[in-house]
């Protein structure tokens, strides 16, 4: 199956990337022969994929990387790049191709040190493929210093290097970087398209797939998680009931604490799955003696690892809390749709009775103020406000309406 099949509801983007991949061979030939590039070439050295969460930015970038490395025998007969079956496509998609570097972070930011290493790699010639491809899935998490380091590499690229940057919006990337990239904007896929993908690719029962796609409003990864993870469904069900618990100040504060505790517990569970193995592997690599005693001079390395794990737990907790706030926004979005008589399908049909009671008991203006309160909480969390204070302020605002 072609690599473009993974791009759900992105036919226009698939067409643009396919055309660029076809022109890529011409570009390689032109560079090797030191001849001018065709003016009509759709290939360039730096791309910026933007779109809302769940639209498939990283999926599009990895698919394009695979198409650039495609070595299908059909190519010689005029076949399209990105067959999905050849060694170049397969290894690019699963992350083992020698000339495709996929960078994603589970930390709060990407620093100068990591970016310099990427820039160093970008200067190398391809080991076996046509291109050296760097996929930076979290370009919006570059610090200002890291962005300035990356700028030089994007401004003066190596002849056979392609940068594929992903970010939620153009504004999340330095203007000097985005001005040197070709932009591709992805849209949120339709609920039906996501449900079809879950059935076709993941073997999920159609009713469950449709419910998950509707609940997440086209967010592909969240829909897959919701359809396959019972704990995720339980957490979401608890969030959907939160509007019923903010009738009194005591209920507001208790609901806020429970949201924070749930996010912290999820971060702890993720850490337990990853941190122990990571720590043991590091100790073994440093030559720890039997019984756990570390060699002299390794305390600094272990401290750096502990700091990294702490930052990762913070990022995981924030991401979990943000997902809860998105689900909560969806509740009030449905209430507003009912109040305004909109024909937009409801996302949270499992609590439709509650939504209808809320719609009858409040005004559209108060619903909008509640949505704005949730947005203000998300902004405060992005600015490193203490999570409990931010969430308490939000729940009190939800009570006030």
Coordinates of C-alpha atoms in Angstrom, one line a residue:
X1 CA 0.0 0.0 0.0
X2 CA 1.4 3.4 -1.0
X3 CA 2.9 5.5 1.8
X4 CA 0.3 8.2 1.1
X5 CA -2.5 5.9 2.4
X6 CA -1.5 6.9 5.9
X7 CA -2.5 10.5 5.3
X8 CA -6.2 10.5 6.3
X9 CA -8.2 13.1 4.5
X10 CA -5.2 14.9 3.1
X11 CA -5.5 14.3 -0.6
X12 CA -4.2 17.7 -1.7
X13 CA -1.1 17.4 0.5
X14 CA -0.5 13.9 -0.8
X15 CA -0.6 15.2 -4.4
X16 CA 1.8 18.0 -3.6
X17 CA 4.3 15.7 -1.9
X18 CA 4.0 13.0 -4.6
X19 CA 4.8 15.6 -7.3
X20 CA 7.8 16.8 -5.3
X21 CA 9.1 13.2 -4.8
X22 CA 8.8 12.7 -8.6
X23 CA 10.9 15.8 -9.2
X24 CA 13.5 14.8 -6.5
X25 CA 15.2 12.4 -8.9
X26 CA 15.7 15.2 -11.4
X27 CA 17.1 17.4 -8.7
X28 CA 19.6 14.7 -7.7
X29 CA 20.7 14.3 -11.3
X30 CA 21.0 18.1 -11.7
X31 CA 23.1 18.5 -8.6
X32 CA 25.4 15.6 -9.6
X33 CA 25.9 17.1 -13.1
X34 CA 26.2 20.7 -11.8
X35 CA 23.4 21.8 -14.1
X36 CA 20.7 24.4 -13.4
X37 CA 17.5 23.1 -11.8
X38 CA 14.3 23.2 -13.8
X39 CA 12.2 26.3 -12.8
X40 CA 9.1 24.2 -12.5
X41 CA 10.6 21.8 -10.0
X42 CA 8.4 21.2 -7.0
X43 CA 11.2 19.8 -4.9
X44 CA 13.1 22.0 -2.3
X45 CA 15.5 21.5 0.6
X46 CA 13.2 22.6 3.5
X47 CA 9.6 21.9 4.2
X48 CA 7.3 23.1 7.0
X49 CA 4.3 20.9 7.8
X50 CA 1.6 22.8 9.8
X51 CA -1.9 21.8 10.9
X52 CA -4.0 21.3 14.0
X53 CA -3.2 18.5 16.5
X54 CA -4.2 15.1 15.1
X55 CA -4.1 16.2 11.5
X56 CA -1.1 14.0 10.7
X57 CA 1.8 16.4 10.3
X58 CA 4.5 13.9 11.4
X59 CA 2.8 11.1 9.4
X60 CA 3.0 13.3 6.2
X61 CA 6.7 14.1 6.9
X62 CA 7.6 10.4 7.3
X63 CA 5.6 9.4 4.3
X64 CA 7.5 12.1 2.2
X65 CA 10.8 10.8 3.6
X66 CA 9.9 7.3 2.5
X67 CA 8.9 8.5 -1.0
X68 CA 12.3 10.2 -1.3
X69 CA 14.1 7.0 -0.4
X70 CA 11.8 4.7 -2.5
X71 CA 13.8 2.1 -4.5
X72 CA 10.9 0.2 -6.0
X73 CA 11.9 -1.5 -9.3
X74 CA 8.7 0.0 -10.8
X75 CA 10.3 3.4 -10.6
X76 CA 12.4 2.5 -13.7
X77 CA 9.1 1.9 -15.5
X78 CA 7.5 5.1 -14.5
X79 CA 6.0 4.0 -11.2
X80 CA 5.2 6.5 -8.6
X81 CA 7.6 7.0 -5.6
X82 CA 6.4 5.8 -2.2
X83 CA 5.3 2.3 -3.0
X84 CA 5.3 1.4 0.7
X85 CA 6.8 -2.1 0.1
X86 CA 10.4 -1.6 -1.0
X87 CA 13.3 -1.6 1.5
X88 CA 13.7 2.2 1.2
X89 CA 10.0 2.8 2.1
X90 CA 9.8 0.2 4.8
X91 CA 12.9 1.2 6.7
X92 CA 12.0 4.9 6.4
X93 CA 8.6 4.3 7.9
X94 CA 9.8 2.2 10.8
X95 CA 12.7 4.4 11.6
X96 CA 15.7 2.2 10.7
X97 CA 16.8 3.9 7.4
X98 CA 20.4 5.0 7.7
X99 CA 19.6 8.3 5.9
X100 CA 16.4 9.3 7.6
X101 CA 16.7 10.8 11.1
X102 CA 13.4 11.2 12.9
X103 CA 13.6 13.6 15.9
X104 CA 10.8 13.8 18.4
X105 CA 11.0 14.9 22.0
X106 CA 9.2 13.8 25.2
X107 CA 10.8 16.8 27.0
X108 CA 9.5 20.4 27.3
X109 CA 11.9 21.7 24.7
X110 CA 14.7 21.0 22.2
X111 CA 18.0 22.7 23.2
X112 CA 21.1 23.9 21.4
X113 CA 23.1 20.8 22.1
X114 CA 20.7 18.5 20.4
X115 CA 20.2 20.9 17.5
X116 CA 23.9 21.2 16.8
X117 CA 24.1 17.4 16.5
X118 CA 21.3 17.5 13.9
X119 CA 23.1 20.2 12.0
X120 CA 26.3 18.2 12.0
X121 CA 24.5 15.2 10.7
X122 CA 22.8 17.3 8.0
X123 CA 26.2 18.1 6.5
X124 CA 26.9 14.5 5.8
X125 CA 26.4 12.9 2.4
X126 CA 23.7 10.1 2.2
X127 CA 25.1 6.7 3.2
X128 CA 23.1 4.8 0.7
X129 CA 19.9 6.6 -0.2
X130 CA 19.3 9.5 -2.5
X131 CA 18.9 12.0 0.3
X132 CA 19.9 12.8 3.9
X133 CA 16.4 13.5 5.4
X134 CA 16.0 15.1 8.8
X135 CA 12.4 14.9 10.2
X136 CA 11.9 17.3 13.2
X137 CA 8.5 16.5 14.5
X138 CA 8.5 19.1 17.3
X139 CA 9.9 22.2 15.6
X140 CA 7.7 24.3 17.8
X141 CA 9.6 23.1 20.9
X142 CA 13.0 24.5 19.7
X143 CA 14.4 27.1 22.1
X144 CA 15.3 30.4 20.6
X145 CA 19.0 29.5 20.7
X146 CA 18.3 26.1 19.0
X147 CA 16.2 27.9 16.4
X148 CA 19.1 30.2 15.6
X149 CA 21.5 27.1 15.3
X150 CA 19.0 25.5 12.9
X151 CA 18.6 28.6 10.8
X152 CA 22.2 28.4 9.5
X153 CA 21.6 24.8 8.3
X154 CA 18.3 25.7 6.6
X155 CA 19.8 28.9 5.1
X156 CA 22.8 27.1 3.6
X157 CA 21.8 23.5 3.1
X158 CA 24.0 20.6 2.0
X159 CA 23.2 19.6 -1.6
X160 CA 21.6 16.3 -0.8
X161 CA 19.9 17.2 2.6
X162 CA 16.2 17.8 3.1
X163 CA 14.7 19.3 6.3
X164 CA 11.1 18.3 7.2
X165 CA 9.9 20.5 10.1
X166 CA 6.5 20.0 11.8
X167 CA 4.6 22.5 14.0
X168 CA 1.0 23.4 14.8
X169 CA 1.2 26.7 13.0
X170 CA 3.5 29.0 11.2
X171 CA 3.7 31.3 14.2
X172 CA 5.2 28.5 16.3
X173 CA 8.4 28.7 14.2
X174 CA 10.9 31.5 13.9
X175 CA 10.1 33.9 11.0
X176 CA 13.6 33.5 9.7
X177 CA 13.2 29.7 9.5
X178 CA 9.7 29.6 8.1
X179 CA 10.6 32.1 5.4
X180 CA 13.1 29.6 4.0
X181 CA 10.7 26.6 4.0
X182 CA 8.0 25.5 1.6
X183 CA 4.7 25.5 3.6
X184 CA 2.2 22.6 3.6
X185 CA -1.0 23.1 5.7
X186 CA -2.9 20.0 6.8
X187 CA -6.5 20.1 7.9
X188 CA -8.4 18.1 10.5
X189 CA -9.7 14.9 8.8
X190 CA -13.4 14.2 8.8
X191 CA -14.9 12.0 11.5
X192 CA -15.9 9.4 8.9
X193 CA -12.4 9.3 7.4
X194 CA -10.8 8.7 10.8
X195 CA -13.4 6.0 11.7
X196 CA -12.7 4.2 8.3
X197 CA -9.0 4.3 9.0
X198 CA -9.4 2.8 12.5
X199 CA -11.5 -0.1 11.0
X200 CA -9.3 -0.6 8.0
X201 CA -5.8 -0.2 9.5
X202 CA -6.3 -1.2 13.2
X203 CA -9.1 -3.7 12.9
X204 CA -11.3 -1.9 15.4
X205 CA -15.0 -2.7 15.5
X206 CA -17.0 -0.2 13.4
X207 CA -19.2 1.1 16.1
X208 CA -16.3 1.6 18.5
X209 CA -14.3 3.3 15.8
X210 CA -17.1 5.7 14.9
X211 CA -17.6 6.6 18.6
X212 CA -13.9 7.2 19.1
X213 CA -13.6 9.3 16.0
X214 CA -16.7 11.4 16.9
X215 CA -15.5 11.9 20.5
X216 CA -12.1 13.2 19.4
X217 CA -13.4 15.2 16.5
X218 CA -11.0 13.8 13.9
X219 CA -7.8 13.6 16.1
X220 CA -6.3 10.4 14.7
X221 CA -3.9 9.4 17.5
X222 CA -6.4 10.3 20.3
X223 CA -9.1 8.3 18.5
X224 CA -6.9 5.3 18.2
X225 CA -6.0 5.5 21.9
X226 CA -9.6 6.0 23.0
X227 CA -10.7 3.0 20.9
X228 CA -8.1 0.6 22.3
X229 CA -7.3 1.8 25.8
X230 CA -9.9 1.2 28.6
X231 CA -8.1 3.5 31.0
X232 CA -8.3 6.3 28.5
X233 CA -12.0 5.9 28.2
X234 CA -12.4 5.9 32.0
X235 CA -10.4 9.1 32.3
X236 CA -12.4 10.8 29.7
X237 CA -15.7 9.7 31.3
X238 CA -14.6 11.3 34.5
X239 CA -13.8 14.6 32.7
X240 CA -17.2 14.7 31.0
X241 CA -18.9 14.7 34.4
X242 CA -16.8 17.6 35.8
X243 CA -19.4 20.3 34.9
X244 CA -21.8 18.7 37.3
X245 CA -19.4 19.0 40.2
X246 CA -18.6 22.7 40.2
X247 CA -21.8 23.9 41.8
X248 CA -20.0 24.8 45.0
X249 CA -16.6 26.2 45.8
X250 CA -15.7 23.0 47.6
X251 CA -16.6 20.9 44.6
X252 CA -14.5 23.2 42.3
X253 CA -11.4 22.8 44.4
X254 CA -11.9 19.0 44.7
X255 CA -12.5 18.6 41.0
X256 CA -9.3 20.6 40.3
X257 CA -7.2 18.5 42.6
X258 CA -8.5 15.3 41.0
X259 CA -7.6 16.5 37.5
X260 CA -4.1 17.2 38.7
X261 CA -3.8 13.9 40.6
X262 CA -5.0 12.0 37.5
X263 CA -2.5 13.6 35.3
X264 CA 0.3 13.0 37.8
X265 CA -0.7 9.4 38.1
X266 CA -0.6 8.9 34.4
X267 CA 2.9 10.5 34.2
X268 CA 4.0 8.2 37.0
X269 CA 2.8 5.2 35.2
X270 CA 4.6 6.2 32.0
X271 CA 7.8 6.9 34.0
X272 CA 7.6 3.5 35.7
X273 CA 7.5 1.9 32.2
X274 CA 10.5 3.9 30.9
X275 CA 12.7 5.2 33.7
X276 CA 13.7 2.0 35.4
X277 CA 14.9 0.4 32.2
X278 CA 16.6 3.6 31.1
X279 CA 18.4 3.9 34.4
X280 CA 19.5 0.2 34.4
X281 CA 20.8 0.5 30.8
X282 CA 22.8 3.6 31.8
X283 CA 24.3 1.9 34.8
X284 CA 25.3 -1.1 32.7
X285 CA 26.8 1.2 30.0
X286 CA 28.8 3.0 32.7
X287 CA 30.1 -0.3 34.2
X288 CA 28.2 -0.4 37.5
X289 CA 29.5 -3.1 39.8
X290 CA 27.3 -5.9 41.0
X291 CA 25.1 -4.6 43.7
X292 CA 24.6 -1.2 42.0
X293 CA 27.8 0.6 43.0
X294 CA 28.7 3.2 40.4
X295 CA 32.3 3.8 39.2
X296 CA 33.9 7.1 40.3
X297 CA 33.3 10.1 38.1
X298 CA 29.8 8.9 36.8
X299 CA 27.6 10.8 39.3
X300 CA 27.3 13.7 36.9
X301 CA 26.0 11.5 34.1
X302 CA 23.4 9.9 36.4
X303 CA 22.3 13.3 37.6
X304 CA 21.8 14.5 34.0
X305 CA 19.7 11.4 33.4
X306 CA 17.6 12.1 36.5
X307 CA 17.0 15.7 35.4
X308 CA 15.9 14.5 31.9
X309 CA 13.5 12.0 33.4
X310 CA 12.0 14.7 35.7
X311 CA 11.5 17.0 32.7
X312 CA 9.9 14.1 30.8
X313 CA 7.4 13.5 33.7
X314 CA 6.5 17.2 33.7
X315 CA 5.9 17.1 30.0
X316 CA 3.8 13.9 30.3
X317 CA 1.7 15.4 33.1
X318 CA 1.1 18.6 31.2
X319 CA 0.1 16.7 28.1
X320 CA -2.3 14.5 30.1
X321 CA -3.9 17.6 31.7
X322 CA -4.2 19.3 28.4
X323 CA -6.1 16.4 26.9
X324 CA -8.5 16.6 29.8
X325 CA -9.0 20.3 29.1
X326 CA -9.6 19.6 25.4
X327 CA -12.3 17.0 26.3
X328 CA -13.9 19.5 28.7
X329 CA -13.9 22.2 26.0
X330 CA -15.8 19.6 23.8
X331 CA -18.5 19.4 26.5
X332 CA -19.2 23.1 26.4
X333 CA -18.9 23.2 22.6
X334 CA -21.8 20.7 22.5
X335 CA -23.8 22.7 25.0
X336 CA -23.3 25.8 22.8
X337 CA -24.3 23.9 19.7
X338 CA -27.6 22.9 21.4
X339 CA -28.2 26.4 22.7
X340 CA -27.8 28.0 19.2
X341 CA -29.8 25.2 17.4
X342 CA -26.8 24.3 15.3
X343 CA -26.9 21.2 13.1
X344 CA -23.3 20.3 14.0
X345 CA -23.2 16.7 15.2
X346 CA -22.5 16.4 19.0
X347 CA -19.2 14.9 20.0
X348 CA -20.3 13.6 23.4
X349 CA -23.5 11.8 22.6
X350 CA -22.9 9.4 25.6
X351 CA -23.8 12.3 27.9
X352 CA -26.5 13.9 25.8
X353 CA -29.0 14.1 28.6
X354 CA -26.5 16.1 30.7
X355 CA -25.7 18.4 27.7
X356 CA -29.4 19.1 27.2
X357 CA -29.9 20.0 30.8
X358 CA -26.9 22.3 30.8
X359 CA -28.2 24.0 27.6
X360 CA -31.6 24.7 29.1
X361 CA -30.2 25.9 32.4
X362 CA -27.6 28.4 31.1
X363 CA -27.2 31.0 28.3
X364 CA -24.9 31.0 25.3
X365 CA -23.0 33.9 26.7
X366 CA -22.2 32.0 29.9
X367 CA -21.2 28.9 27.9
X368 CA -18.8 31.1 25.8
X369 CA -17.3 32.5 29.0
X370 CA -16.7 28.9 30.3
X371 CA -15.0 28.0 27.1
X372 CA -12.8 31.1 27.4
X373 CA -11.9 30.1 31.0
X374 CA -10.7 26.7 29.8
X375 CA -8.6 28.4 27.1
X376 CA -7.1 30.7 29.7
X377 CA -6.2 27.7 31.8
X378 CA -4.4 26.1 28.9
X379 CA -2.5 29.4 28.2
X380 CA -1.5 29.7 31.9
X381 CA -0.1 26.1 31.9
X382 CA 1.9 26.9 28.7
X383 CA 3.4 29.8 30.7
X384 CA 4.5 27.6 33.6
X385 CA 1.8 28.7 36.0
X386 CA 1.5 26.2 38.9
X387 CA -0.9 23.6 37.5
X388 CA -3.1 23.4 40.6
X389 CA -3.6 27.2 40.8
X390 CA -4.4 27.4 37.1
X391 CA -7.0 24.5 37.2
X392 CA -8.6 25.9 40.4
X393 CA -9.0 29.3 38.8
X394 CA -10.7 27.5 35.8
X395 CA -13.1 25.5 37.9
X396 CA -14.1 28.5 39.9
X397 CA -14.7 30.4 36.6
X398 CA -16.8 27.4 35.3
X399 CA -19.0 27.7 38.4
X400 CA -19.4 31.5 37.9
X401 CA -20.3 31.2 34.3

